[in-house]
Short mmCIF file of C-alpha atoms in Angstrom, two decimals:
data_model
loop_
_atom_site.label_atom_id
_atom_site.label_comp_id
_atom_site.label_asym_id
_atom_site.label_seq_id
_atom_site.Cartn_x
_atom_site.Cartn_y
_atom_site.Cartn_z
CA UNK A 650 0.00 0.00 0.00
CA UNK A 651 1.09 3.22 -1.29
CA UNK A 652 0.56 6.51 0.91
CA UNK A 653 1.07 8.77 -2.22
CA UNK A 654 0.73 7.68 -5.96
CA UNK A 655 1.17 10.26 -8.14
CA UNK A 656 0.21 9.95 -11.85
CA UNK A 657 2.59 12.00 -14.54
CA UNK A 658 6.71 13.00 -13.80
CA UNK A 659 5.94 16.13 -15.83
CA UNK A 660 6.93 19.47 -14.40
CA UNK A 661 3.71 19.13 -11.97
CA UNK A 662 4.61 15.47 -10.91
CA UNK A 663 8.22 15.53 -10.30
CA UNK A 664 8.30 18.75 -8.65
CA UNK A 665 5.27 17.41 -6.39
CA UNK A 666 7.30 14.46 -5.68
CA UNK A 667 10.16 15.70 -5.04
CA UNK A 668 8.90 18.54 -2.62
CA UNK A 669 6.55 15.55 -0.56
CA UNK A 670 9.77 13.51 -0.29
CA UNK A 671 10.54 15.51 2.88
CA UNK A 672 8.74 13.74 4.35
CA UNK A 673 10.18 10.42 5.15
CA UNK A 674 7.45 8.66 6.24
CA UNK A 675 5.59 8.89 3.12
CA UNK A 676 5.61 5.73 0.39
CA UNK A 677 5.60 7.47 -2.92
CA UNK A 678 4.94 6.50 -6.33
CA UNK A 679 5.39 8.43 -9.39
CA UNK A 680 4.04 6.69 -12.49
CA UNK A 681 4.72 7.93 -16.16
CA UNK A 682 3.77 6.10 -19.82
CA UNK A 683 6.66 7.41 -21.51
CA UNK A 684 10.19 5.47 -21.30
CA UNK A 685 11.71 8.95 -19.71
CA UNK A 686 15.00 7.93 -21.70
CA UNK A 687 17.74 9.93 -24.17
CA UNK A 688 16.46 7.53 -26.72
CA UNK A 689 13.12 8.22 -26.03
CA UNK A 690 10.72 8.99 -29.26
CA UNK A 691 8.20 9.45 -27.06
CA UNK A 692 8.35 13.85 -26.67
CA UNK A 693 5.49 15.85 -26.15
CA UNK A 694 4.69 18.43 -28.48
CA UNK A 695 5.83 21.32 -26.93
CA UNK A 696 7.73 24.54 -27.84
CA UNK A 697 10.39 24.45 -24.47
CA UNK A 698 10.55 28.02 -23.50
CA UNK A 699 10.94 29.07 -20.13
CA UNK A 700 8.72 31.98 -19.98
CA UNK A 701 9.31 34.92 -17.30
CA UNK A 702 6.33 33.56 -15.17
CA UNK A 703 8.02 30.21 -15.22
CA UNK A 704 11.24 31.99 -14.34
CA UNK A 705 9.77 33.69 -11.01
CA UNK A 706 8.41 29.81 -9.86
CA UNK A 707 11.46 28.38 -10.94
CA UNK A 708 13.49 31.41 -8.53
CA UNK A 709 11.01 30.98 -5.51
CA UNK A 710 11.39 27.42 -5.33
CA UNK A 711 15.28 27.87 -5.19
CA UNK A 712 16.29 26.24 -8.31
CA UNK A 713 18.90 27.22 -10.91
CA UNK A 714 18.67 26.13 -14.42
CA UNK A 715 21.66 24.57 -15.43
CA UNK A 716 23.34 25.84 -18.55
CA UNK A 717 23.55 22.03 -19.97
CA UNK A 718 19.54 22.43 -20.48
CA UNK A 719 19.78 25.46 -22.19
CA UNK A 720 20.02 25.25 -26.29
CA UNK A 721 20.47 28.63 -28.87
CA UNK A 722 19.63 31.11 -29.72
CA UNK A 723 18.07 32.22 -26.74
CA UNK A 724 15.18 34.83 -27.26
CA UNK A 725 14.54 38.41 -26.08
CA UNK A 726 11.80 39.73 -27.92
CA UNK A 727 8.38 37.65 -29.81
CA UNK A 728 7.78 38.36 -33.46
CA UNK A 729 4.18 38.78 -34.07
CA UNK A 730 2.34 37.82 -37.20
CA UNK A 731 -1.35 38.58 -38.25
CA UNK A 732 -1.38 36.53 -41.38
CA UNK A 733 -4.97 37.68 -41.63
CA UNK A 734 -4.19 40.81 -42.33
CA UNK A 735 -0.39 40.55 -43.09
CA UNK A 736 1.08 42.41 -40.18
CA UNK A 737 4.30 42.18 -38.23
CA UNK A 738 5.27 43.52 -34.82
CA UNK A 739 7.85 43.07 -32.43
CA UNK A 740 7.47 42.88 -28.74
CA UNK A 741 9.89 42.66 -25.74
CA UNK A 742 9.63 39.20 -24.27
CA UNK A 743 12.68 37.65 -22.07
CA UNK A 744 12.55 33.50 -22.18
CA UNK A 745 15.13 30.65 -22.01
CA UNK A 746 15.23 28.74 -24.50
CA UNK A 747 15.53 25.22 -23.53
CA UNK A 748 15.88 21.22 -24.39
CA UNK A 749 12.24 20.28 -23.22
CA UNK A 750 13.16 16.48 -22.23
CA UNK A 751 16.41 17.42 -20.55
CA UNK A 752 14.41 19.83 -18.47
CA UNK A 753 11.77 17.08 -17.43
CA UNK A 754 15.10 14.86 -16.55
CA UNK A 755 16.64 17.49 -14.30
CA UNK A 756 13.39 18.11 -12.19
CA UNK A 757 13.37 13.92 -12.14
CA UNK A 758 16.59 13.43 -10.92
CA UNK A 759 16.02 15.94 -8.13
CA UNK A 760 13.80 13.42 -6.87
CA UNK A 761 15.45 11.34 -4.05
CA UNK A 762 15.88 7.71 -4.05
CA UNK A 763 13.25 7.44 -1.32
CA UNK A 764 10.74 8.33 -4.12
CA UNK A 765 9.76 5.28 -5.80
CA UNK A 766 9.79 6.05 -10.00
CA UNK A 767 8.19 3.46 -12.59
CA UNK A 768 8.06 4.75 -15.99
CA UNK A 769 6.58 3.32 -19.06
CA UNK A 770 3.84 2.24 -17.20
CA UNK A 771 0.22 2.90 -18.07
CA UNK A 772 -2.84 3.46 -15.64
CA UNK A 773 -5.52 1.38 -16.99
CA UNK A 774 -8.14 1.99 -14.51
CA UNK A 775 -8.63 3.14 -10.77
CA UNK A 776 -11.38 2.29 -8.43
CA UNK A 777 -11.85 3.84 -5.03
CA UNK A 778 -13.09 1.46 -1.95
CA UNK A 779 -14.58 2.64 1.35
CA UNK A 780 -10.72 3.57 2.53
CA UNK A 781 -8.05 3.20 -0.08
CA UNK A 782 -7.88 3.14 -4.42
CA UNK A 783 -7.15 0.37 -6.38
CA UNK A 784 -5.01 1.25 -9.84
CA UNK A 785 -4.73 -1.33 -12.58
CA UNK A 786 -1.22 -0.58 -14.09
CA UNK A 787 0.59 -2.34 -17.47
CA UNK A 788 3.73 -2.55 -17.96
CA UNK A 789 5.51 -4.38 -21.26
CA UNK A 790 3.44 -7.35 -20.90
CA UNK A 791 2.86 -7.58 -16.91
CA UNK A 792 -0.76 -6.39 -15.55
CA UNK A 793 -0.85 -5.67 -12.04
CA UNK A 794 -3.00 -3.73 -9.07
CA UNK A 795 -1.40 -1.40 -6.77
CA UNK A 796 -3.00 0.34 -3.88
CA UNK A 797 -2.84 3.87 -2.17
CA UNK A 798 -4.40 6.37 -0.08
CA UNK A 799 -4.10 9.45 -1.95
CA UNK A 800 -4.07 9.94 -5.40
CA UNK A 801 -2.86 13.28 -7.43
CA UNK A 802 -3.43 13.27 -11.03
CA UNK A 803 -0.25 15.27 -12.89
CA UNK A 804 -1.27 13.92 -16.41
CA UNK A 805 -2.44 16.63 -18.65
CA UNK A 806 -5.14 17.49 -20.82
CA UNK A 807 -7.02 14.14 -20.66
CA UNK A 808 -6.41 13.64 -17.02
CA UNK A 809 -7.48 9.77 -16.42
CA UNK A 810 -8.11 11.09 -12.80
CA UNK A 811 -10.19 13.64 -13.68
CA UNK A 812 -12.21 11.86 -16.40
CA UNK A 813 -12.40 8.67 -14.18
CA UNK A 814 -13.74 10.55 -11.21
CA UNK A 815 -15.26 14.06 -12.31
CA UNK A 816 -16.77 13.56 -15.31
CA UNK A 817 -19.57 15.90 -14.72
CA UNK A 818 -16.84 18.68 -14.00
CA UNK A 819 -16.67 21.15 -17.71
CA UNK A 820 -12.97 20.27 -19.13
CA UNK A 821 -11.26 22.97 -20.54
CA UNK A 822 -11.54 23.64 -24.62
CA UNK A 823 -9.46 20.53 -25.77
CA UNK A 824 -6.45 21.40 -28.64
CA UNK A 825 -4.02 18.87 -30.54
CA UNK A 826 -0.54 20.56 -30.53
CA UNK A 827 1.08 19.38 -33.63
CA UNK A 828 4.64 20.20 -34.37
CA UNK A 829 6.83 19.66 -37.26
CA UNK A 830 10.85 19.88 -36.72
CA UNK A 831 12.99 21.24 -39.58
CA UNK A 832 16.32 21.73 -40.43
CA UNK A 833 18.01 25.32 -40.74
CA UNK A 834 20.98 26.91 -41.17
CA UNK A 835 19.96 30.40 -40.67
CA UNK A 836 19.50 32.19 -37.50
CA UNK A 837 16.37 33.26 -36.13
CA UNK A 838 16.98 35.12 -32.99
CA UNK A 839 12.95 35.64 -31.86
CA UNK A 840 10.47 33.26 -31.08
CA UNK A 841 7.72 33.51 -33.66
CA UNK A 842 3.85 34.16 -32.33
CA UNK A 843 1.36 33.43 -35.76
CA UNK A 844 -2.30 33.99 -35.50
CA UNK A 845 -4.99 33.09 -38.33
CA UNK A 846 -8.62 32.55 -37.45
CA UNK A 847 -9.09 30.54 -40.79
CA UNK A 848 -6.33 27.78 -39.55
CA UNK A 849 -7.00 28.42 -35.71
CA UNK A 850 -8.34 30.38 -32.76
CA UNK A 851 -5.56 29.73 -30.80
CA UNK A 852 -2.25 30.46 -32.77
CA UNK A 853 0.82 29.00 -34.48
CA UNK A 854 4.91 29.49 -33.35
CA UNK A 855 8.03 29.06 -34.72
CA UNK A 856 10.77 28.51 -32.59
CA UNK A 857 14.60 27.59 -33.34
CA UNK A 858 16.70 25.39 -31.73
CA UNK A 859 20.57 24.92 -32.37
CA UNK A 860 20.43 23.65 -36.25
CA UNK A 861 16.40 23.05 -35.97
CA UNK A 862 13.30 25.10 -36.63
CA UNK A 863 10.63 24.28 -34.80
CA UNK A 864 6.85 24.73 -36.64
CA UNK A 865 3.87 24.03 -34.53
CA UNK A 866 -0.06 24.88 -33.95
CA UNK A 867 -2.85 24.41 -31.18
CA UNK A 868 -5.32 23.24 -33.73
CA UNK A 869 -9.35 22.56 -32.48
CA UNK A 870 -9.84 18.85 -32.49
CA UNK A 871 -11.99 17.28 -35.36
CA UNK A 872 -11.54 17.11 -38.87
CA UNK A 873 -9.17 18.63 -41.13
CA UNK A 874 -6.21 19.85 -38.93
CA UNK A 875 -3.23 17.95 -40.94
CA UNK A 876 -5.24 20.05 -44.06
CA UNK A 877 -5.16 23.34 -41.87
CA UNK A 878 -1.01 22.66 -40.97
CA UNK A 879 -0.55 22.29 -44.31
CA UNK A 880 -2.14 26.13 -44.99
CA UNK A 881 -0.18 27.00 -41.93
CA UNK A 882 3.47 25.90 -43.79
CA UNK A 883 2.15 27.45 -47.12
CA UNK A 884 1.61 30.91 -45.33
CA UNK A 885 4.98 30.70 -42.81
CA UNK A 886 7.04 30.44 -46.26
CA UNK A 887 5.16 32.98 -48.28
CA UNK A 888 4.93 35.95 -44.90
CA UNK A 889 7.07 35.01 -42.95
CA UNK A 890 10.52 34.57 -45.68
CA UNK A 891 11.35 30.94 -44.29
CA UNK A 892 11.39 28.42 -46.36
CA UNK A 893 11.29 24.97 -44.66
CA UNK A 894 11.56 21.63 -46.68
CA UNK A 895 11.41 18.24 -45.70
CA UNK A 896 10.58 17.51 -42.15
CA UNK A 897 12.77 15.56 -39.70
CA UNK A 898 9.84 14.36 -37.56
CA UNK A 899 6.58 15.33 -36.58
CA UNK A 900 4.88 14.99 -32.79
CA UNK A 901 1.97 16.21 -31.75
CA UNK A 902 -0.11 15.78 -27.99
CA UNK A 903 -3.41 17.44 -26.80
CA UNK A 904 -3.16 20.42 -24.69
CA UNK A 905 -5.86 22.68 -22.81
CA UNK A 906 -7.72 25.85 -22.39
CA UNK A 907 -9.68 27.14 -19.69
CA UNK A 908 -12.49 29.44 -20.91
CA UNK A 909 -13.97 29.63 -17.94
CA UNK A 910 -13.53 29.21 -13.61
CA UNK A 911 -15.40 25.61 -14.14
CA UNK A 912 -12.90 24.57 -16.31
CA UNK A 913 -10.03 25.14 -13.33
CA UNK A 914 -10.85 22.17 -10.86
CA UNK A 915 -8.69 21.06 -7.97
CA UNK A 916 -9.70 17.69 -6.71
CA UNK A 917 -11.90 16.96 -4.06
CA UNK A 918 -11.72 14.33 -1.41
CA UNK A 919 -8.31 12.09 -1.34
CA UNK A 920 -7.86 13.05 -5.06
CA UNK A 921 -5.62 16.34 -5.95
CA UNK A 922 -5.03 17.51 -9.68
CA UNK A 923 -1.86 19.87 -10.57
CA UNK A 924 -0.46 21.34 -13.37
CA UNK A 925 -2.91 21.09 -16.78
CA UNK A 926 -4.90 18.30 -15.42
CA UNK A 927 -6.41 20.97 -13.22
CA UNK A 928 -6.42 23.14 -16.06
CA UNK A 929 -3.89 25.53 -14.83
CA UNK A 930 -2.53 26.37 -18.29
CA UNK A 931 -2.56 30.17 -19.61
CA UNK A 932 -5.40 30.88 -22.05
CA UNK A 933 -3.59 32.90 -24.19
CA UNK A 934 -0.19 31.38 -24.84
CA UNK A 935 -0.77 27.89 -23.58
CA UNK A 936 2.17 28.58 -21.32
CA UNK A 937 2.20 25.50 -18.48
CA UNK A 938 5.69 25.29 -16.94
CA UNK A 939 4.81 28.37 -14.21
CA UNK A 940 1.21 26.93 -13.16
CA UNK A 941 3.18 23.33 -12.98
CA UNK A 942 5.43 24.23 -10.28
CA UNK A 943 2.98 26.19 -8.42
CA UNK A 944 -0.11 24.15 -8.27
CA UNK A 945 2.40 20.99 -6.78
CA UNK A 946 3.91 23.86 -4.63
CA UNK A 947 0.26 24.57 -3.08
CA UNK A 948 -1.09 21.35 -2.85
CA UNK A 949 2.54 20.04 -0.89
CA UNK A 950 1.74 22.91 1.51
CA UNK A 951 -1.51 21.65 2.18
CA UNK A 952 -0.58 18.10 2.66
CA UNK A 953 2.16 19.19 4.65
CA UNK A 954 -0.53 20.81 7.14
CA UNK A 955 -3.70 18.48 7.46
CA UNK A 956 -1.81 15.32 6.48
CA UNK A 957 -3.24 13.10 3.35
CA UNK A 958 -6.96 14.13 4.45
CA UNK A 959 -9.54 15.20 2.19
CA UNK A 960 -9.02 18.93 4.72
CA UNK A 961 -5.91 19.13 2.58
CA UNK A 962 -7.43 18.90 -0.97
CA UNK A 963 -9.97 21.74 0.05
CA UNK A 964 -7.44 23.40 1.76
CA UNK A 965 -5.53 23.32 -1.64
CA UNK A 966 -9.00 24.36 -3.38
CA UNK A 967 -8.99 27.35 -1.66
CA UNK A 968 -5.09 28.07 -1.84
CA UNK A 969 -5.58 27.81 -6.00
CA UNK A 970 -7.23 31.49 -5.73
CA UNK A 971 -3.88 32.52 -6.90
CA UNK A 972 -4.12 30.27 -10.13
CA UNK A 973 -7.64 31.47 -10.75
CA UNK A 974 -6.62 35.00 -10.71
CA UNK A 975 -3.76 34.81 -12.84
CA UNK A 976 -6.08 32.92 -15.40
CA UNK A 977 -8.63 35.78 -14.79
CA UNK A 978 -6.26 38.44 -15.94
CA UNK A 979 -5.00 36.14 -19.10
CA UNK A 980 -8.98 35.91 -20.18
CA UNK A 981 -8.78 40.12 -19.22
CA UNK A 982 -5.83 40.25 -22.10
CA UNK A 983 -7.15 37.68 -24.75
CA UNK A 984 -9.55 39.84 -26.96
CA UNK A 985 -6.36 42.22 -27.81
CA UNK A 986 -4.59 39.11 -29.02
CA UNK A 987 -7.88 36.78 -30.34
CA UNK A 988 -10.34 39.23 -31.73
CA UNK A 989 -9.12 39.60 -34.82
CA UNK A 990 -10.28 43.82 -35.59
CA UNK A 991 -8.89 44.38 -32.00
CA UNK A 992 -5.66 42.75 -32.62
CA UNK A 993 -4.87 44.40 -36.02
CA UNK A 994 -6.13 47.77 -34.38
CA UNK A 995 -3.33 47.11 -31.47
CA UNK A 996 -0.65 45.59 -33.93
CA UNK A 997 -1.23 48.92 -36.57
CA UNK A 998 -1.20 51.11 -33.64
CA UNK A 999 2.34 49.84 -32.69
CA UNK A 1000 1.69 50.05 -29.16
CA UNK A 1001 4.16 48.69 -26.90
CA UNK A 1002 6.27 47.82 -30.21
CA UNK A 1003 9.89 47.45 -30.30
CA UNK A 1004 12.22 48.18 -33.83
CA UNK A 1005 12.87 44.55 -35.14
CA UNK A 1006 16.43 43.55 -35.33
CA UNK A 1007 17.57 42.08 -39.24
CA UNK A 1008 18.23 38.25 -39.14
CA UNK A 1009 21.29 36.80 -40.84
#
């Protein structure tokens, strides 16, 4: 019998793990699907920046990016394109540019050894009993059930916590992040912000790193998106002056987007969610790594108060004002960057603008 399972060694997970290792007493487990090795081909689709948000967390939990993590060119200002109505600004933006699986490594190997780890493993079911839950768990070819007390669900957009246990909760606006990786031998010094209502109502980004250019979209679910990427490649190359060939590989994974406060839930009972399972993502730039580390940094304080109770899920609840706030002012900024007449009003206006350095 497990005290703690914990489903996910994403930023959320390991970070939750390794902060509820301080406790001693505790019997942790921290499940993931993926392999979680350098030859890994499993990588979610994801762009790697470290945004300033993500920064401040990263600072107030007293951890230092190593340099080994870090890949070029690293970015100081966002290009902005409105391939709408073919319009280009520059903005000031400082982020750190960064090998996305290396990062997830480093925040695993903080974990101590006390911290039990099981990757490629997948959660095939849970059922809860009148005092613990059961979890059905493959792994290669072995089926097995495990036990535990408390569960917290670090898994992402389609949470099996949340789906298994709150399916009358709203989930937030689902997505499928598709990115294709090219090769380049220019250098593009900005990371790239696209928007075009006709392929999205999210947006696109381009984003370099070392001899690779990075194309990607949060495309609605449903039909047609491989026909919308396409369009999206057709108008990088003919707006944007980048021309870029044969992919290496493509990835893709399905990411959130709270539209609303129903859409941010926090558990309830002996089951906690963190990171996007709760739907802690922002709205407007699908930025995760900040609301990672500080949903597991709330819900650790809690435990660490009333214990593995369901006093310390509420407890967390209330705690996640914080996230709902910062959320609240990201749905306060969107229609400047998703209403199309209000962005090109804002973008032609040049407000907040910087002068846009040439690129060799």
């Amino acid at each position: 019998m497990y005290d703690i399972v914990i489903i996910g060694s994403g930023p959320s997970g390991a970070h939750c793990a390794k902060r509820l290792s301080k406790n001693k007493n505790l019997k942790i487990l921290l499940l993931d699907r993926r392999p979680m090795d350098p030859t890994s081909k499993i990588i979610k689709s994801c762009g790697g920046l470290i945004s300033s948000h993500a920064q401040d967390a990263l600072r107030k939990e007293g951890m230092v990016l190593p340099e080994s993590i870090k890949v070029d060119p690293q970015f100081h200002y966002v290009k902005t394109y409105d391939l709408k109505y073919n319009l280009l600004r520059g903005y000031r933006r400082d982020y750190i540019n960064i090998d996305r699986l290396l990062f997830e490594k480093w925040l695993i190997d903080m974990i101590p050894d006390s911290v039990e780890r099981r990757f490629s493993t997948h959660v095939l079911s849970i059922e809860e009993t009148t005092s613990h839950f059961r979890i059905q768990l493959k792994s290669n070819d072995t089926t097995e059930w495990i036990e535990s007390s408390y569960l917290i669900g670090a898994d992402g957009a389609r949470s099996i916590l949340r789906s298994t246990f709150f399916p009358h909760i709203p989930s937030p606006k689902p997505y499928i992040a598709i990115q294709e990786v090219y090769p380049t031998t220019r250098n593009h010094p900005a990371y790239y912000g696209m928007f075009d209502p006709s392929i999205t109502d999210y947006y696109a980004w381009l984003i370099q790193k070392k001899d690779r250019i990075i194309l990607g979209a949060a495309l609605e679910t449903g039909n047609e998106t491989n026909e919308k990427f396409q369009s999206l490649k057709e108008k990088v190359e003919k707006h944007c002056d980048i021309r870029l060939g044969t992919p290496i590989h493509r990835e893709g994974a399905f990411i959130a987007r709270p539209l609303r406060f129903s859409h941010l839930f926090f558990g309830k009972g002996k089951i906690s969610l963190i990171g996007e399972a709760s739907g802690s993502i922002s709205p407007t730039s699908s930025e995760g790594y900040s609301y990672a580390l500080n949903t597991a940094k709330l819900l650790c304080d809690s435990i660490e108060k009333h214990g593995l109770t369901s006093l310390a899920t509420s407890s967390y609840d209330r705690s996640a004002w914080i996230i709902r706030l910062s959320i609240l002012g990201k749905w306060l900024k969107s229609p400047g960057m998703y209403v199309s007449w209000i962005r090109s009003l804002v973008m032609k206006s040049g407000f907040t603008a910087i002068p846009l350095p040439k690129e060799k």
